[in-house]
Short mmCIF file of C-alpha atoms in Angstrom, two decimals:
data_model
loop_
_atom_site.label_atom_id
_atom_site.label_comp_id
_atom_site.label_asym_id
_atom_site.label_seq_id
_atom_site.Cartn_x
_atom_site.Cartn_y
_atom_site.Cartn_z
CA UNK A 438 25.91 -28.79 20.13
CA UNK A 439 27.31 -25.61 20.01
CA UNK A 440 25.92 -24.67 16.50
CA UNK A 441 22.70 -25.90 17.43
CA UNK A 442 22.96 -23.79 20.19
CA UNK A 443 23.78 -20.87 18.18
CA UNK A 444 21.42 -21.21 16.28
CA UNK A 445 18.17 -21.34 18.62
CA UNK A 446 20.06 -17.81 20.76
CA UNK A 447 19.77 -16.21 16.74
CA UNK A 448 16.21 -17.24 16.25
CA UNK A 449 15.02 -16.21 19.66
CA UNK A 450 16.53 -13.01 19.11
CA UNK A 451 15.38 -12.03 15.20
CA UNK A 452 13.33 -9.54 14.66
CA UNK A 453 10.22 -9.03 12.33
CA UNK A 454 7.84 -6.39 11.15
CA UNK A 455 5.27 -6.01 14.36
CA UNK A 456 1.67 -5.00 13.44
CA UNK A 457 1.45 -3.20 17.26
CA UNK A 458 3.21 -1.96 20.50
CA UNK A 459 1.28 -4.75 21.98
CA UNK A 460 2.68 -7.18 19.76
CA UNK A 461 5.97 -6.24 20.44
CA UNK A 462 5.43 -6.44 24.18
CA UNK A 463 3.56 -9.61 23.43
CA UNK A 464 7.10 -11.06 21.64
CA UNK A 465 9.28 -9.14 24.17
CA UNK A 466 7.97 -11.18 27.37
CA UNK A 467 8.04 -14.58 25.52
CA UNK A 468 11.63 -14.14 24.40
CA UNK A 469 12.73 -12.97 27.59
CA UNK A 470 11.15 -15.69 29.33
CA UNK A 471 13.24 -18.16 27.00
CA UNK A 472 16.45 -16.40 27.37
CA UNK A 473 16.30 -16.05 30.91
CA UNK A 474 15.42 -19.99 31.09
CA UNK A 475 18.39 -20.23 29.34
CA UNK A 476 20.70 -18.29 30.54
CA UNK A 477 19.91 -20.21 34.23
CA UNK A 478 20.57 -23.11 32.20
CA UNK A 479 24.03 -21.95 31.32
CA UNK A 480 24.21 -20.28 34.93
CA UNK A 481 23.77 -24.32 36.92
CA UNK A 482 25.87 -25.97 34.36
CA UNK A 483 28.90 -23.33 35.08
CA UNK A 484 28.39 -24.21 38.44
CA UNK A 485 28.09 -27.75 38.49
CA UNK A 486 31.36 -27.73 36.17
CA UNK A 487 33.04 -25.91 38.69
CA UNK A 488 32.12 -27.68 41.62
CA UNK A 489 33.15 -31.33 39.73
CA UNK A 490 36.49 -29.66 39.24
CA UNK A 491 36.72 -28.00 42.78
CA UNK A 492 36.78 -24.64 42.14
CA UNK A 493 33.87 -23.46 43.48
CA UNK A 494 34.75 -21.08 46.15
CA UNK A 495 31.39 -22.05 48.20
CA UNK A 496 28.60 -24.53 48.81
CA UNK A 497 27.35 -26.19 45.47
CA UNK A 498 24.12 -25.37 47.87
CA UNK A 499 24.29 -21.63 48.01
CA UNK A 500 25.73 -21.14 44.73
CA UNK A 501 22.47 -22.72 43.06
CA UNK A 502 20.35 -20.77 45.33
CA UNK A 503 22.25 -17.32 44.17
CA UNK A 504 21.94 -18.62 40.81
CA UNK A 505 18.04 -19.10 40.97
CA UNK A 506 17.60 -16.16 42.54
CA UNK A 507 19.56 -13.33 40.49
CA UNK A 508 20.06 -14.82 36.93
CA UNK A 509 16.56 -15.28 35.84
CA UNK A 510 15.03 -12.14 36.97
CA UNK A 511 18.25 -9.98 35.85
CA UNK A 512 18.31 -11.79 32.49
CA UNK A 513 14.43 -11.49 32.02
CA UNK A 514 14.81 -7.99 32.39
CA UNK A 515 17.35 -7.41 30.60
CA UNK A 516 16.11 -8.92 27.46
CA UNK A 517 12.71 -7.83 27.23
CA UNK A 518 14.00 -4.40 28.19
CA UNK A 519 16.35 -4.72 24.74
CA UNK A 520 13.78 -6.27 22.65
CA UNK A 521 10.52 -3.56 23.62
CA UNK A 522 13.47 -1.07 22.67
CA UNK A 523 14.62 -2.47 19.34
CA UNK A 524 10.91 -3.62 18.75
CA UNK A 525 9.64 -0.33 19.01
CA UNK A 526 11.86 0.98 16.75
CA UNK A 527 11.46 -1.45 13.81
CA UNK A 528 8.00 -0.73 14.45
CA UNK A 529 7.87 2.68 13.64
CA UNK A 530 10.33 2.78 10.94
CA UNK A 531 8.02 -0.20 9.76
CA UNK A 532 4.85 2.73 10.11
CA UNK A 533 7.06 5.03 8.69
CA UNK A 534 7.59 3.13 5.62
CA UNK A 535 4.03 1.81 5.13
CA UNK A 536 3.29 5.66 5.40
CA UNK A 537 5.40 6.67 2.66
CA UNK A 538 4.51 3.82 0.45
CA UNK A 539 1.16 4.93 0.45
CA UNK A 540 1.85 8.48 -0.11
CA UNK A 541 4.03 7.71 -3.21
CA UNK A 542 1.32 5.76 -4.60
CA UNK A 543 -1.68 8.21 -3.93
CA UNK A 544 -2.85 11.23 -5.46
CA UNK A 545 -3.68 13.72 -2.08
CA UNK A 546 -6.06 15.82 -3.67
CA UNK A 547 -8.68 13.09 -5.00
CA UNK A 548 -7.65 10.11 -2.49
CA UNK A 549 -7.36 8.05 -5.51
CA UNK A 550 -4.26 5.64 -6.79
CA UNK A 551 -2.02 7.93 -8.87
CA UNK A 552 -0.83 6.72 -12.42
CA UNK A 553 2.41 4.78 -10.91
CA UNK A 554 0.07 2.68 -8.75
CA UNK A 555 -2.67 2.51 -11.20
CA UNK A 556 0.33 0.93 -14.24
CA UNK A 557 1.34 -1.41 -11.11
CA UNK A 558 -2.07 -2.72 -10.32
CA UNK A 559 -3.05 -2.70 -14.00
CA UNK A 560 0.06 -4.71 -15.32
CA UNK A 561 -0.09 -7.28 -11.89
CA UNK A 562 -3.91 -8.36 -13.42
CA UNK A 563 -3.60 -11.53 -15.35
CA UNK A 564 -7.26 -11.18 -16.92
CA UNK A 565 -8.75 -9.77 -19.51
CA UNK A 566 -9.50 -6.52 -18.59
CA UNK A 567 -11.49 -3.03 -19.06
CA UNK A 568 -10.26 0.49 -19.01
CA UNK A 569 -12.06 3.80 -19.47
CA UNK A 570 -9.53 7.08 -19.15
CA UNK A 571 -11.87 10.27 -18.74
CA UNK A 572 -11.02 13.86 -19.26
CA UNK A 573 -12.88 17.03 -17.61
CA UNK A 574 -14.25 18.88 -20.39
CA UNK A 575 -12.53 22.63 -20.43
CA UNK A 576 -11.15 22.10 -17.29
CA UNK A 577 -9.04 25.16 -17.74
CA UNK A 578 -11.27 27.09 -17.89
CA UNK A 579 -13.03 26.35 -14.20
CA UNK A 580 -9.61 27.14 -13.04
CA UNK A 581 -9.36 30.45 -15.12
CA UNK A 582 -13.09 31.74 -14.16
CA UNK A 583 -12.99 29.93 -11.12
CA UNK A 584 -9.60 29.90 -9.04
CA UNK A 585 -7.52 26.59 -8.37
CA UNK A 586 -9.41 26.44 -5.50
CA UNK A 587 -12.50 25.79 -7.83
CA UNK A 588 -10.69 23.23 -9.61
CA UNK A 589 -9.60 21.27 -6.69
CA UNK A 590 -13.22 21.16 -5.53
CA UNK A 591 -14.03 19.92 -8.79
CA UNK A 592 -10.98 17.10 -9.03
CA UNK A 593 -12.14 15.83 -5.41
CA UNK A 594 -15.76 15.79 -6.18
CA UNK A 595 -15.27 13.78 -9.84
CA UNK A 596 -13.06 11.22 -7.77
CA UNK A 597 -15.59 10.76 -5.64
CA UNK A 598 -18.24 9.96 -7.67
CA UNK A 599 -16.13 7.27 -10.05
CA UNK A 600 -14.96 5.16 -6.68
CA UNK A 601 -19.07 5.67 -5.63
CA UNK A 602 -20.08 4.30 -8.78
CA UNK A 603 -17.78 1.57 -9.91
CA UNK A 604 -16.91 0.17 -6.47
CA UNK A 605 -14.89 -1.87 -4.92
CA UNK A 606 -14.26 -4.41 -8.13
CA UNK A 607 -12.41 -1.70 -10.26
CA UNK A 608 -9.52 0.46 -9.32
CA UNK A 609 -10.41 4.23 -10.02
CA UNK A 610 -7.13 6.70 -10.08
CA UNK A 611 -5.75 10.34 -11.38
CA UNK A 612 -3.45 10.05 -13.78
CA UNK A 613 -2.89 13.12 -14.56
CA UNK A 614 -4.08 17.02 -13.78
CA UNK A 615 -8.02 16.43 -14.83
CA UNK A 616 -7.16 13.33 -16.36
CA UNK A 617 -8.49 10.24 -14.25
CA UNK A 618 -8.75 6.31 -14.99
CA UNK A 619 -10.43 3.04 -14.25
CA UNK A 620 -9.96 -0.91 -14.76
CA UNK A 621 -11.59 -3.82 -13.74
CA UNK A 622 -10.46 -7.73 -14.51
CA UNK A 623 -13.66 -8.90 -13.29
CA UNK A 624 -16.41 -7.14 -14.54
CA UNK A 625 -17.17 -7.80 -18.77
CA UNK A 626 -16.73 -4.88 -20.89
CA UNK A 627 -20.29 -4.05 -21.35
CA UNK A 628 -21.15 -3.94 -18.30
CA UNK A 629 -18.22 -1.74 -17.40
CA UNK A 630 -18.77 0.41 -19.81
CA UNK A 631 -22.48 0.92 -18.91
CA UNK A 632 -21.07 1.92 -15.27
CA UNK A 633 -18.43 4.32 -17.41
CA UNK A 634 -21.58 6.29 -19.17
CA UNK A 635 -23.83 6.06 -15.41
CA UNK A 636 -20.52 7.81 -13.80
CA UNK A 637 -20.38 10.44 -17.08
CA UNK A 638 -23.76 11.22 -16.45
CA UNK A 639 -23.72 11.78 -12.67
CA UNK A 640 -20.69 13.60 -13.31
CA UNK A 641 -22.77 16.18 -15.72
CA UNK A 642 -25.61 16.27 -13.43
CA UNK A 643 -23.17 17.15 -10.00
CA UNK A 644 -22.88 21.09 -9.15
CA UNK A 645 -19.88 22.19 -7.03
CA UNK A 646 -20.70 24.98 -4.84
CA UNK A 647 -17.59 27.20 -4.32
CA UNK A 648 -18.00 30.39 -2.92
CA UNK A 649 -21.69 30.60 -3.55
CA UNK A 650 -21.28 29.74 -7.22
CA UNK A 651 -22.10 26.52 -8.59
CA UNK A 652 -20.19 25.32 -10.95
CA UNK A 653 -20.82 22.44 -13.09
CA UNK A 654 -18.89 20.31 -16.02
CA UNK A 655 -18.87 17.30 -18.41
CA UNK A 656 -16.27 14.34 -18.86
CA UNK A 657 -15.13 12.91 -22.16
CA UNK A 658 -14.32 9.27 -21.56
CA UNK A 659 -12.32 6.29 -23.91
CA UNK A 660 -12.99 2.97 -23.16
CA UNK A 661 -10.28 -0.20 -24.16
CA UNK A 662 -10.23 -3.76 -23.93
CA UNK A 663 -7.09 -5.43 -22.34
CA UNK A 664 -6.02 -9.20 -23.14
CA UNK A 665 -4.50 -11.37 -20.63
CA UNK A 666 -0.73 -10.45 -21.67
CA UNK A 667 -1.35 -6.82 -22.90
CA UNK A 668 0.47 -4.53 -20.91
CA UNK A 669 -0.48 -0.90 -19.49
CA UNK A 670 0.75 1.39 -22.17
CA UNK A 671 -0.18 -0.60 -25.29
CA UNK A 672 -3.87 -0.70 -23.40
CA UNK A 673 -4.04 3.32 -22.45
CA UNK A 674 -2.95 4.04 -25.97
CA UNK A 675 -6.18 2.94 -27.50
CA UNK A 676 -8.22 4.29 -25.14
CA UNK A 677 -6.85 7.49 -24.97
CA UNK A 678 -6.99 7.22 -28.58
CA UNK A 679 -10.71 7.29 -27.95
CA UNK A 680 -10.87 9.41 -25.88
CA UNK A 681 -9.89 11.61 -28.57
CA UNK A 682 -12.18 10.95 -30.26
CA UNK A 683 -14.99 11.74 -27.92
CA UNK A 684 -13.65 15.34 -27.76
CA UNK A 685 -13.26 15.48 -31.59
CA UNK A 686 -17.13 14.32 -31.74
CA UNK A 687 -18.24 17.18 -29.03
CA UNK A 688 -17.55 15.83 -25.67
CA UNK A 689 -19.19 14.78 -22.77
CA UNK A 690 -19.53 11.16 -24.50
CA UNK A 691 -17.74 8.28 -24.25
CA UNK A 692 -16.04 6.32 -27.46
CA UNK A 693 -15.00 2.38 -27.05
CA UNK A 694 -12.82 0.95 -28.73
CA UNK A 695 -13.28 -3.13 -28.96
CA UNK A 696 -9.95 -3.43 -31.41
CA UNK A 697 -7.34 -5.65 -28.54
CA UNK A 698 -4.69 -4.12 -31.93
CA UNK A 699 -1.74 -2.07 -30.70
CA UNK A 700 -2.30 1.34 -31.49
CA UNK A 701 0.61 1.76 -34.70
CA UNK A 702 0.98 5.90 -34.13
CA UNK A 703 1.03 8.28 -31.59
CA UNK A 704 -1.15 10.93 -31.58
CA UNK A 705 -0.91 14.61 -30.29
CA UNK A 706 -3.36 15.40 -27.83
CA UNK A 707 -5.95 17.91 -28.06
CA UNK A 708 -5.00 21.66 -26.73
CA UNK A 709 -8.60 22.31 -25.56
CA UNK A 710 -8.78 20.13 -22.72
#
C-alpha cells in the first residue's frame, strides 16, 4: 500500500517538456486538484485514527469540518503554486534549448541548414538519394570589388532561390563560405537534376542590387547519386569531384556523376573559386 502509494504522489508530481504557459497552468490545476484530494484523504484518515484511539483533543465533528475546510484549499494552493513555478521554468529552459538547437544547426546569413545538419539529415535518409553541391563562380571577387556586404547579399539571395526552386521535398543548406548543397530521397535523379540546372539558371539570370550597383554571378554545380547505405562523405566526394569538373570545363554548368563507386583519391580543390 505504501509503495503503491508512493508511487501515484511521484507520478502526479513528474514533470515533462510543456509546449505553453497555458499548458503548464493547464497541468498545474489538475495536479493540484489531485493532491489536494489527497492530502484530505490523508487529513480524515489521521483523524479518524485518532479519534478510534482517543486522542483526539475535540469533536470527531469539528475536527472533520476544520479538515474540509483548510486542507484542501491550502494544499490546492500550495501545489499548483509549486508546479506553475517549476513548470515555468522547465519551460523556458525547454525554449532555451530548442533555441540553441536550432541555432547550432543553421547557417544565419542564408536561413539554410548548415553542413552539420545537412550530414545529419543526409545520413538519417534510408533511400536512395540525390545530391548536387554548387559553388558561386569567383565569389571572391564580388567580395573584393564589392564589399562583404555585397557578398552577403549575394549568399542570402542564392539561398533563396535553391529552397524556392527545389521545395519542400529536398533539404537545401550552406556548407561552406559560397559553397551550398542539396538532397532529396524522394525525387529520381533526373528529375532532380533538371531542378539543379532550372536553379543554375535562375541563379545566372538574378541581379543583386547593392548600393545602386547590380551585381550578378554564375554557380558551378556537381551532382551524385547516393545508395541506400552510402554515407555522407563517400556521397559529397563524388560530387564535389564534379563539381570540379564543371569549373575545370568553364563554369556556370553542372557535371553528374551516375558512378554510386567510392571516389579512390582526394583531390585538391581549385584556388579560383
Amino acid at each position: 500500500m505504501f509503495r503503491l502509494t508512493r508511487d501515484w504522489v511521484i507520478r502526479q508530481l513528474l514533470f515533462e517538456e510543456f509546449g505553453s504557459y497555458s499548458e503548464v497552468v493547464r497541468k498545474a490545476l489538475w495536479v493540484g486538484i489531485k493532491v489536494s484530494l489527497f492530502a484530505y484523504g490523508l487529513n480524515i484518515c489521521a483523524h479518524l485514527l485518532l479519534y478510534w484511539f482517543d486522542l483526539l483533543p475535540y469533536s470527531l465533528s469539528s475536527a472533520l469540518v476544520i479538515a474540509s475546510m483548510l486542507t484542501p484549499p491550502i494544499t490546492f494552493i500550495l501545489a499548483t503554486t509549486a508546479y506553475v513555478a517549476v513548470g515555468f521554468s522547465i519551460h523556458e529552459l525547454g525554449v532555451s534549448r530548442a533555441e540553441f538547437e536550432w541555432l547550432s544547426r543553421t547557417d544565419m546569413l542564408s536561413g539554410l541548414p548548415n553542413r552539420r545538419a545537412f550530414l545529419e539529415l543526409f545520413d538519417q535518409c534510408n533511400k536512395e538519394k540525390s545530391m548536387l553541391v554548387f559553388d558561386i563562380d569567383h565569389f571572391k571577387k564580388v567580395n573584393d570589388s564589392y564589399g562583404h556586404q555585397a557578398g552577403d547579399a549575394v549568399i542570402a539571395e542564392v539561398a533563396r532561390i535553391l529552397s524556392a526552386v527545389f521545395g519542400e521535398g529536398c533539404v537545401c543548406a550552406r556548407i561552406g563560405g559560397e559553397e551550398f548543397a542539396v538532397f532529396s530521397g524522394s525525387i529520381p535523379f533526373a528529375e532532380f537534376v533538371v531542378l539543379g540546372e532550372a536553379a543554375r539558371r535562375k541563379i545566372a539570370d538574378m541581379r543583386v542590387s547593392v548600393d545602386e550597383r547590380e551585381i550578378s554571378i554564375t554557380m558551378s554545380g556537381g551532382a551524385a547519386r547516393a545508395l541506400p547505405d552510402q554515407a555522407f562523405d563517400e556521397t559529397f566526394s563524388r560530387a564535389d569531384k564534379a563539381l570540379y569538373a564543371a569549373k575545370a570545363g568553364g563554369r556556370n554548368r553542372i557535371v553528374l556523376s551516375y558512378s554510386t563507386e567510392p571516389v579512390s583519391a582526394n583531390r585538391t580543390r581549385c584556388a579560383a573559386a
